[in-house]
One Martini backbone bead per residue (centre of mass of N, CA, C, O) as a GRO file, in nm:
protein
  123
    1MET     BB    1  -3.708  -4.106   2.360
    2ALA     BB    2  -3.827  -3.805   2.314
    3GLU     BB    3  -3.827  -3.553   2.101
    4ARG     BB    4  -3.723  -3.223   2.125
    5SER     BB    5  -3.822  -2.914   2.047
    6LYS     BB    6  -3.716  -2.611   1.964
    7PRO     BB    7  -3.799  -2.312   2.021
    8PHE     BB    8  -3.927  -2.045   1.807
    9PHE     BB    9  -3.819  -1.703   1.802
   10LEU     BB   10  -3.920  -1.392   1.716
   11PRO     BB   11  -3.855  -1.084   1.687
   12GLU     BB   12  -3.969  -0.780   1.813
   13ALA     BB   13  -4.097  -0.484   1.733
   14ARG     BB   14  -4.006  -0.170   1.883
   15GLU     BB   15  -4.048   0.120   2.035
   16CYS     BB   16  -3.753   0.352   2.100
   17GLY     BB   17  -3.825   0.616   1.985
   18PRO     BB   18  -3.665   0.827   1.823
   19VAL     BB   19  -3.549   0.861   1.511
   20SER     BB   20  -3.240   0.854   1.391
   21THR     BB   21  -2.999   0.978   1.214
   22PRO     BB   22  -2.753   0.917   1.033
   23ALA     BB   23  -2.438   0.933   1.021
   24PRO     BB   24  -2.204   1.091   0.884
   25GLU     BB   25  -1.967   1.086   0.680
   26PRO     BB   26  -1.651   1.068   0.690
   27GLU     BB   27  -1.385   1.233   0.649
   28PRO     BB   28  -1.130   1.242   0.465
   29ALA     BB   29  -0.819   1.192   0.479
   30PRO     BB   30  -0.550   1.344   0.461
   31GLU     BB   31  -0.295   1.380   0.278
   32GLU     BB   32   0.006   1.292   0.268
   33PRO     BB   33   0.298   1.398   0.261
   34ALA     BB   34   0.555   1.426   0.095
   35GLY     BB   35   0.847   1.318   0.045
   36ARG     BB   36   1.221   1.336   0.051
   37TYR     BB   37   1.260   1.041  -0.056
   38ALA     BB   38   1.361   0.810  -0.278
   39CYS     BB   39   1.274   0.548  -0.438
   40PRO     BB   40   1.468   0.282  -0.550
   41CYS     BB   41   1.270   0.211  -0.788
   42CYS     BB   42   1.090   0.473  -0.904
   43GLY     BB   43   1.191   0.773  -0.768
   44TYR     BB   44   0.984   0.868  -0.584
   45LEU     BB   45   0.877   1.088  -0.313
   46THR     BB   46   0.776   0.860  -0.052
   47PHE     BB   47   0.993   0.911   0.160
   48ARG     BB   48   1.013   1.052   0.497
   49ILE     BB   49   1.263   0.877   0.539
   50PRO     BB   50   1.537   0.737   0.533
   51ILE     BB   51   1.612   0.445   0.384
   52LYS     BB   52   1.774   0.316   0.630
   53ALA     BB   53   1.496   0.369   0.826
   54ALA     BB   54   1.278   0.217   0.627
   55VAL     BB   55   1.119  -0.017   0.769
   56ALA     BB   56   0.886  -0.179   0.577
   57PHE     BB   57   0.847   0.009   0.342
   58ILE     BB   58   0.584   0.089   0.111
   59CYS     BB   59   0.542   0.189  -0.193
   60PRO     BB   60   0.255   0.343  -0.337
   61VAL     BB   61   0.351   0.337  -0.646
   62CYS     BB   62   0.522   0.034  -0.675
   63TYR     BB   63   0.556  -0.174  -0.418
   64TRP     BB   64   0.821  -0.144  -0.282
   65GLU     BB   65   1.017  -0.298  -0.043
   66ASN     BB   66   1.221  -0.197   0.178
   67ASP     BB   67   1.580  -0.262   0.193
   68VAL     BB   68   1.804  -0.212   0.452
   69PHE     BB   69   2.040  -0.407   0.333
   70ASP     BB   70   2.118  -0.317   0.051
   71PRO     BB   71   2.112  -0.448  -0.212
   72GLY     BB   72   2.195  -0.480  -0.499
   73GLU     BB   73   2.065  -0.452  -0.812
   74ASP     BB   74   2.132  -0.791  -0.852
   75ASP     BB   75   2.016  -0.860  -0.575
   76PRO     BB   76   1.829  -1.024  -0.371
   77SER     BB   77   1.517  -0.953  -0.211
   78ASP     BB   78   1.356  -1.054   0.064
   79GLU     BB   79   1.114  -0.842   0.072
   80ASN     BB   80   1.071  -0.926  -0.264
   81GLY     BB   81   1.096  -1.239  -0.323
   82GLY     BB   82   1.395  -1.213  -0.479
   83MET     BB   83   1.394  -0.958  -0.610
   84THR     BB   84   1.531  -0.727  -0.798
   85LEU     BB   85   1.575  -0.402  -0.858
   86ARG     BB   86   1.585  -0.427  -1.163
   87GLN     BB   87   1.318  -0.584  -1.190
   88GLY     BB   88   1.136  -0.376  -1.052
   89ARG     BB   89   1.189  -0.147  -1.254
   90GLU     BB   90   1.095  -0.295  -1.507
   91ASN     BB   91   0.807  -0.357  -1.409
   92PHE     BB   92   0.724  -0.064  -1.362
   93LYS     BB   93   0.754   0.024  -1.660
   94GLN     BB   94   0.546  -0.195  -1.774
   95CYS     BB   95   0.293  -0.200  -1.523
   96GLY     BB   96   0.320  -0.007  -1.237
   97ALA     BB   97   0.479  -0.241  -1.082
   98VAL     BB   98   0.670  -0.497  -0.945
   99ARG     BB   99   0.391  -0.648  -0.986
  100PRO     BB  100   0.106  -0.733  -1.144
  101ASP     BB  101  -0.064  -0.796  -0.869
  102LEU     BB  102  -0.002  -0.476  -0.760
  103VAL     BB  103  -0.142  -0.262  -0.941
  104ARG     BB  104  -0.417  -0.219  -0.779
  105TYR     BB  105  -0.250  -0.067  -0.533
  106ALA     BB  106  -0.132   0.133  -0.696
  107ARG     BB  107  -0.027   0.472  -0.747
  108PRO     BB  108   0.000   0.768  -0.846
  109PRO     BB  109   0.181   1.029  -0.843
  110ARG     BB  110   0.223   1.311  -0.682
  111PRO     BB  111   0.329   1.619  -0.733
  112GLY     BB  112   0.530   1.617  -0.470
  113GLU     BB  113   0.679   1.330  -0.583
  114ILE     BB  114   0.818   1.475  -0.812
  115PRO     BB  115   1.110   1.498  -0.928
  116LYS     BB  116   1.332   1.684  -1.096
  117LYS     BB  117   1.425   1.413  -1.166
  118SER     BB  118   1.350   1.176  -1.375
  119PRO     BB  119   1.260   0.842  -1.329
  120GLU     BB  120   1.349   0.735  -1.611
  121ASN     BB  121   1.661   0.835  -1.524
  122TRP     BB  122   1.664   0.661  -1.285
  123GLY     BB  123   1.925   0.444  -1.215
   0.00000   0.00000   0.00000
């Protein structure tokens, strides 16, 4: 049986009418308002709802994932891969996030997120 080759066709350019200009870049989304509740790890006001209700909320400043089961400061947090809150705070002080691999995602606190009481003295 002879092999048949599949025909190869290139698309042809055709005039489709007037060329439209590209759409303008979308406006950046407005920044979310500062929270009213302090992150248990970094202390910045990034939580918009009470900590007990912030299920799976990840702080954008330190990248601590809120643990609604509220383990103690030295108890492992399932949401944070077994890290304790004390370890998360120490890591945040040293590298700017709860883990070194998350530093690139963390951002500095915004002016409205800085509490009256300094986070360095928090916890």
